[in-house]
Amino acid sequence: MTALLFTPTRLRDLTLANRIVVSPMAQYSADAEGRATPWHLMHLGTLAVSGAGLVIMEATAVEPRGRVSPRCLGLWTEAQAEALRPVLAFCREHGDAALGIQLAHAGRKGSVGRPWEGNETVPEGAGGWQPVSSCDLAYPGRPVPHALTIEEMAAIKADFVAATRRAAELGFDLVELHAAHGYLLNSFLSPLANRRTDAYGGDRAGRMRWPLEILAAMRQAWPAERPLGVRISATDWVEGGWTPEDSAVFAAEARAQGCDYVTASSGGVSPEQRIALGPGYQLPLARRIREATGIPTMAVGLLHDPQLAERALQAGDADLIALGRGMLWEPRWAWHAADALGAAAPFPPQYARSHPSMRFGDPGRPFLERNRLR
Ligand SMILES: Cc1cc2nc3c(=O)[nH]c(=O)nc-3n(C[C@H](O)[C@H](O)[C@H](O)COP(=O)(O)O)c2cc1C
């Protein structure tokens, strides 16, 4: 029986060769204007030939204050779109993976330095900015954010729509809305971060209102045949915070707005979070959403054991398996997982001789027959 991990799946008109997804990962390697650089060509090019069915590009800001760091990628100018165009063309020329983009706004966690440079707040005037949020409640240790007015929220929603249109024009196959990890949309969803007293705060329906409005507006702007998903923090891991139950309700509403899948990540709203880390630790969150709503889920988080990934799919925890750090560490993970599970993954012919069956003198037939060469 073919491993489920290596069977194709479909989201709207997009067919993915397998269930392996490269999780979006910020690279902090754009230029000062938020444009892609040769690093992105190398990074995404490598991942496009990794054998994964889908590569989702890093959190890409929809306006300048939406960046995490001054070196994060953006898609609020035509120049930023033009810098991405050759990166996509390169990935298409050499790779088989479908290409997605994650659109994001950093909210109150924005304006920090690159992680390897200390992650400190970058002050206004030194290339930084005053972060914005649902209210003026700061993330502990970070500057007090500006509480968005209704007019400013409308402008940011329009920024999400404009970036969605640019992503569509660039030819991305899929778009994902980032509503997780304590960033702007998460700071509306979570009761720990949202103290608004208007229609966009208060009870769960109020806190979900703006993220859902953005999702609906993006769906309108995104081609009907292409899939759109959302990444949420399915729990804050804090007593009194956002819960898996809240996530199931949000997922049902998102689905009603035309959302095609939910990625179940977690945490990031509060430093008081207590995460029960371990292999597949977020799988129960994906399962809960999938069972409650029927929406396809993408699982993520310490899933780099191929047997565990396969078991999660077989058990019905999720429809897609995303890997982040495991893919950076081992960009050929999909090839090795295919070998471990007796399956096949897309493989560029230039690298065919790397397979052990060929290296050790075996003519390599079984491998070549199993694997789809481009
Ligand atoms: C370097 C790095 C950058 C990341 N950037 C993003 C991002 O841009 N958007 C996002 O939703 N998650 C981001 N994440 C989280 C990953 O997508 C993933 O959810 C997390 O690493 C857990 O999966 P893993 O155990 O397979 O790494 C990042 C993680 C890493 C390690």
mmCIF file of C-alpha atoms in Angstrom, residues 186-343:
data_model
loop_
_atom_site.group_PDB
_atom_site.id
_atom_site.type_symbol
_atom_site.label_atom_id
_atom_site.label_comp_id
_atom_site.label_asym_id
_atom_site.label_seq_id
_atom_site.Cartn_x
_atom_site.Cartn_y
_atom_site.Cartn_z
ATOM 1 C CA ASN A 186 -3.630 36.676 16.766
ATOM 2 C CA SER A 187 -3.648 39.790 18.953
ATOM 3 C CA PHE A 188 -7.272 40.293 17.905
ATOM 4 C CA LEU A 189 -8.272 36.649 18.467
ATOM 5 C CA SER A 190 -6.753 36.073 21.880
ATOM 6 C CA PRO A 191 -8.449 37.408 25.015
ATOM 7 C CA LEU A 192 -4.963 37.798 26.502
ATOM 8 C CA ALA A 193 -4.036 40.422 23.888
ATOM 9 C CA ASN A 194 -7.334 42.023 22.865
ATOM 10 C CA ARG A 195 -8.866 44.508 25.325
ATOM 11 C CA ARG A 196 -10.898 46.430 22.756
ATOM 12 C CA THR A 197 -14.331 47.573 23.824
ATOM 13 C CA ASP A 198 -15.811 48.044 20.331
ATOM 14 C CA ALA A 199 -17.281 45.434 17.955
ATOM 15 C CA TYR A 200 -13.794 43.958 17.367
ATOM 16 C CA GLY A 201 -13.149 42.975 20.973
ATOM 17 C CA GLY A 202 -15.010 41.499 23.907
ATOM 18 C CA ASP A 203 -16.496 38.067 23.348
ATOM 19 C CA ARG A 204 -15.109 35.459 20.961
ATOM 20 C CA ALA A 205 -17.344 36.566 18.091
ATOM 21 C CA GLY A 206 -16.067 40.133 18.442
ATOM 22 C CA ARG A 207 -12.422 39.083 18.593
ATOM 23 C CA MET A 208 -12.808 36.834 15.527
ATOM 24 C CA ARG A 209 -14.605 39.500 13.510
ATOM 25 C CA TRP A 210 -11.668 41.339 11.928
ATOM 26 C CA PRO A 211 -9.515 38.290 11.078
ATOM 27 C CA LEU A 212 -12.592 36.761 9.416
ATOM 28 C CA GLU A 213 -13.325 39.975 7.537
ATOM 29 C CA ILE A 214 -9.757 39.967 6.209
ATOM 30 C CA LEU A 215 -10.054 36.324 5.206
ATOM 31 C CA ALA A 216 -13.288 37.031 3.331
ATOM 32 C CA ALA A 217 -11.768 40.039 1.573
ATOM 33 C CA MET A 218 -8.718 38.003 0.541
ATOM 34 C CA ARG A 219 -10.942 35.222 -0.746
ATOM 35 C CA GLN A 220 -12.704 37.752 -2.984
ATOM 36 C CA ALA A 221 -9.387 39.009 -4.344
ATOM 37 C CA TRP A 222 -7.819 35.558 -4.822
ATOM 38 C CA PRO A 223 -8.679 33.472 -7.908
ATOM 39 C CA ALA A 224 -11.600 31.142 -7.200
ATOM 40 C CA GLU A 225 -9.728 28.064 -8.467
ATOM 41 C CA ARG A 226 -6.750 28.563 -6.139
ATOM 42 C CA PRO A 227 -6.722 27.509 -2.474
ATOM 43 C CA LEU A 228 -6.529 29.875 0.482
ATOM 44 C CA GLY A 229 -5.695 28.769 4.019
ATOM 45 C CA VAL A 230 -5.143 30.253 7.441
ATOM 46 C CA ARG A 231 -2.564 29.504 10.123
ATOM 47 C CA ILE A 232 -3.743 29.892 13.688
ATOM 48 C CA SER A 233 -2.339 29.365 17.137
ATOM 49 C CA ALA A 234 -4.873 26.749 18.125
ATOM 50 C CA THR A 235 -4.128 27.311 21.817
ATOM 51 C CA ASP A 236 -2.325 30.030 23.775
ATOM 52 C CA TRP A 237 -1.155 27.385 26.275
ATOM 53 C CA VAL A 238 -2.215 29.807 29.021
ATOM 54 C CA GLU A 239 -5.135 29.493 31.446
ATOM 55 C CA GLY A 240 -7.815 31.979 30.357
ATOM 56 C CA GLY A 241 -6.386 32.276 26.852
ATOM 57 C CA TRP A 242 -7.529 31.119 23.397
ATOM 58 C CA THR A 243 -8.446 27.415 23.407
ATOM 59 C CA PRO A 244 -8.743 24.477 20.983
ATOM 60 C CA GLU A 245 -12.515 24.872 21.337
ATOM 61 C CA ASP A 246 -12.213 28.504 20.163
ATOM 62 C CA SER A 247 -10.121 27.250 17.246
ATOM 63 C CA ALA A 248 -12.786 24.810 16.132
ATOM 64 C CA VAL A 249 -15.354 27.619 16.121
ATOM 65 C CA PHE A 250 -12.988 29.903 14.206
ATOM 66 C CA ALA A 251 -12.199 27.145 11.690
ATOM 67 C CA ALA A 252 -15.895 26.578 10.994
ATOM 68 C CA GLU A 253 -16.385 30.307 10.368
ATOM 69 C CA ALA A 254 -13.274 30.450 8.194
ATOM 70 C CA ARG A 255 -14.543 27.528 6.160
ATOM 71 C CA ALA A 256 -17.825 29.332 5.619
ATOM 72 C CA GLN A 257 -15.801 32.243 4.188
ATOM 73 C CA GLY A 258 -14.209 29.952 1.588
ATOM 74 C CA CYS A 259 -11.073 28.992 3.493
ATOM 75 C CA ASP A 260 -9.687 25.670 2.241
ATOM 76 C CA TYR A 261 -7.486 24.504 5.115
ATOM 77 C CA VAL A 262 -6.341 25.450 8.602
ATOM 78 C CA THR A 263 -2.792 25.026 9.886
ATOM 79 C CA ALA A 264 -2.830 24.181 13.573
ATOM 80 C CA SER A 265 0.163 25.838 15.165
ATOM 81 C CA SER A 266 0.152 27.214 18.711
ATOM 82 C CA GLY A 267 1.468 29.761 21.172
ATOM 83 C CA GLY A 268 3.251 33.068 20.756
ATOM 84 C CA VAL A 269 0.741 35.373 22.443
ATOM 85 C CA SER A 270 2.160 35.268 25.952
ATOM 86 C CA PRO A 271 5.526 34.456 27.522
ATOM 87 C CA GLU A 272 3.545 32.685 30.226
ATOM 88 C CA GLN A 273 2.739 29.879 27.816
ATOM 89 C CA ARG A 274 3.585 26.402 29.043
ATOM 90 C CA ILE A 275 3.941 24.199 25.984
ATOM 91 C CA ALA A 276 3.932 20.432 26.278
ATOM 92 C CA LEU A 277 6.676 19.925 23.681
ATOM 93 C CA GLY A 278 7.346 16.558 22.083
ATOM 94 C CA PRO A 279 7.147 14.771 18.736
ATOM 95 C CA GLY A 280 3.887 15.704 17.030
ATOM 96 C CA TYR A 281 2.842 17.819 20.021
ATOM 97 C CA GLN A 282 0.387 19.912 17.978
ATOM 98 C CA LEU A 283 -1.304 16.949 16.269
ATOM 99 C CA PRO A 284 -4.240 16.838 18.735
ATOM 100 C CA LEU A 285 -4.963 20.469 17.829
ATOM 101 C CA ALA A 286 -5.193 19.658 14.119
ATOM 102 C CA ARG A 287 -7.326 16.627 14.839
ATOM 103 C CA ARG A 288 -9.743 18.578 16.987
ATOM 104 C CA ILE A 289 -10.318 21.128 14.219
ATOM 105 C CA ARG A 290 -10.640 18.478 11.525
ATOM 106 C CA GLU A 291 -13.104 16.404 13.538
ATOM 107 C CA ALA A 292 -15.211 19.372 14.601
ATOM 108 C CA THR A 293 -15.478 21.049 11.206
ATOM 109 C CA GLY A 294 -14.409 18.688 8.419
ATOM 110 C CA ILE A 295 -12.014 21.319 7.082
ATOM 111 C CA PRO A 296 -8.679 19.914 5.841
ATOM 112 C CA THR A 297 -5.937 20.545 8.375
ATOM 113 C CA MET A 298 -2.214 21.016 8.059
ATOM 114 C CA ALA A 299 -0.279 19.659 11.017
ATOM 115 C CA VAL A 300 3.076 21.138 12.004
ATOM 116 C CA GLY A 301 5.595 20.854 14.823
ATOM 117 C CA LEU A 302 8.258 18.210 15.387
ATOM 118 C CA LEU A 303 6.938 15.871 12.705
ATOM 119 C CA HIS A 304 10.240 14.921 11.135
ATOM 120 C CA ASP A 305 9.954 11.200 11.871
ATOM 121 C CA PRO A 306 8.475 9.795 8.606
ATOM 122 C CA GLN A 307 6.654 7.013 10.466
ATOM 123 C CA LEU A 308 5.067 9.545 12.814
ATOM 124 C CA ALA A 309 4.034 11.749 9.873
ATOM 125 C CA GLU A 310 2.487 8.746 8.129
ATOM 126 C CA ARG A 311 0.692 7.583 11.271
ATOM 127 C CA ALA A 312 -0.769 11.060 11.771
ATOM 128 C CA LEU A 313 -2.279 10.984 8.283
ATOM 129 C CA GLN A 314 -3.523 7.412 8.686
ATOM 130 C CA ALA A 315 -5.099 8.279 12.026
ATOM 131 C CA GLY A 316 -6.982 11.205 10.510
ATOM 132 C CA ASP A 317 -5.209 13.874 12.547
ATOM 133 C CA ALA A 318 -4.457 15.937 9.464
ATOM 134 C CA ASP A 319 -4.476 16.043 5.661
ATOM 135 C CA LEU A 320 -1.092 17.695 5.211
ATOM 136 C CA ILE A 321 2.182 17.486 7.101
ATOM 137 C CA ALA A 322 4.328 20.611 7.333
ATOM 138 C CA LEU A 323 7.976 20.560 8.310
ATOM 139 C CA GLY A 324 9.987 23.602 9.278
ATOM 140 C CA ARG A 325 13.320 23.073 11.013
ATOM 141 C CA GLY A 326 13.537 19.477 9.826
ATOM 142 C CA MET A 327 13.578 20.754 6.236
ATOM 143 C CA LEU A 328 16.315 23.289 6.902
ATOM 144 C CA TRP A 329 18.418 20.627 8.561
ATOM 145 C CA GLU A 330 17.725 18.007 5.933
ATOM 146 C CA PRO A 331 16.338 19.558 2.716
ATOM 147 C CA ARG A 332 16.239 16.059 1.175
ATOM 148 C CA TRP A 333 13.875 14.878 3.917
ATOM 149 C CA ALA A 334 11.144 13.951 1.421
ATOM 150 C CA TRP A 335 13.485 11.689 -0.575
ATOM 151 C CA HIS A 336 14.636 9.923 2.570
ATOM 152 C CA ALA A 337 11.073 9.621 3.876
ATOM 153 C CA ALA A 338 10.012 8.130 0.529
ATOM 154 C CA ASP A 339 12.755 5.543 0.858
ATOM 155 C CA ALA A 340 11.778 4.781 4.456
ATOM 156 C CA LEU A 341 8.109 4.333 3.495
ATOM 157 C CA GLY A 342 8.717 2.516 0.197
ATOM 158 C CA ALA A 343 7.299 5.369 -1.843
#
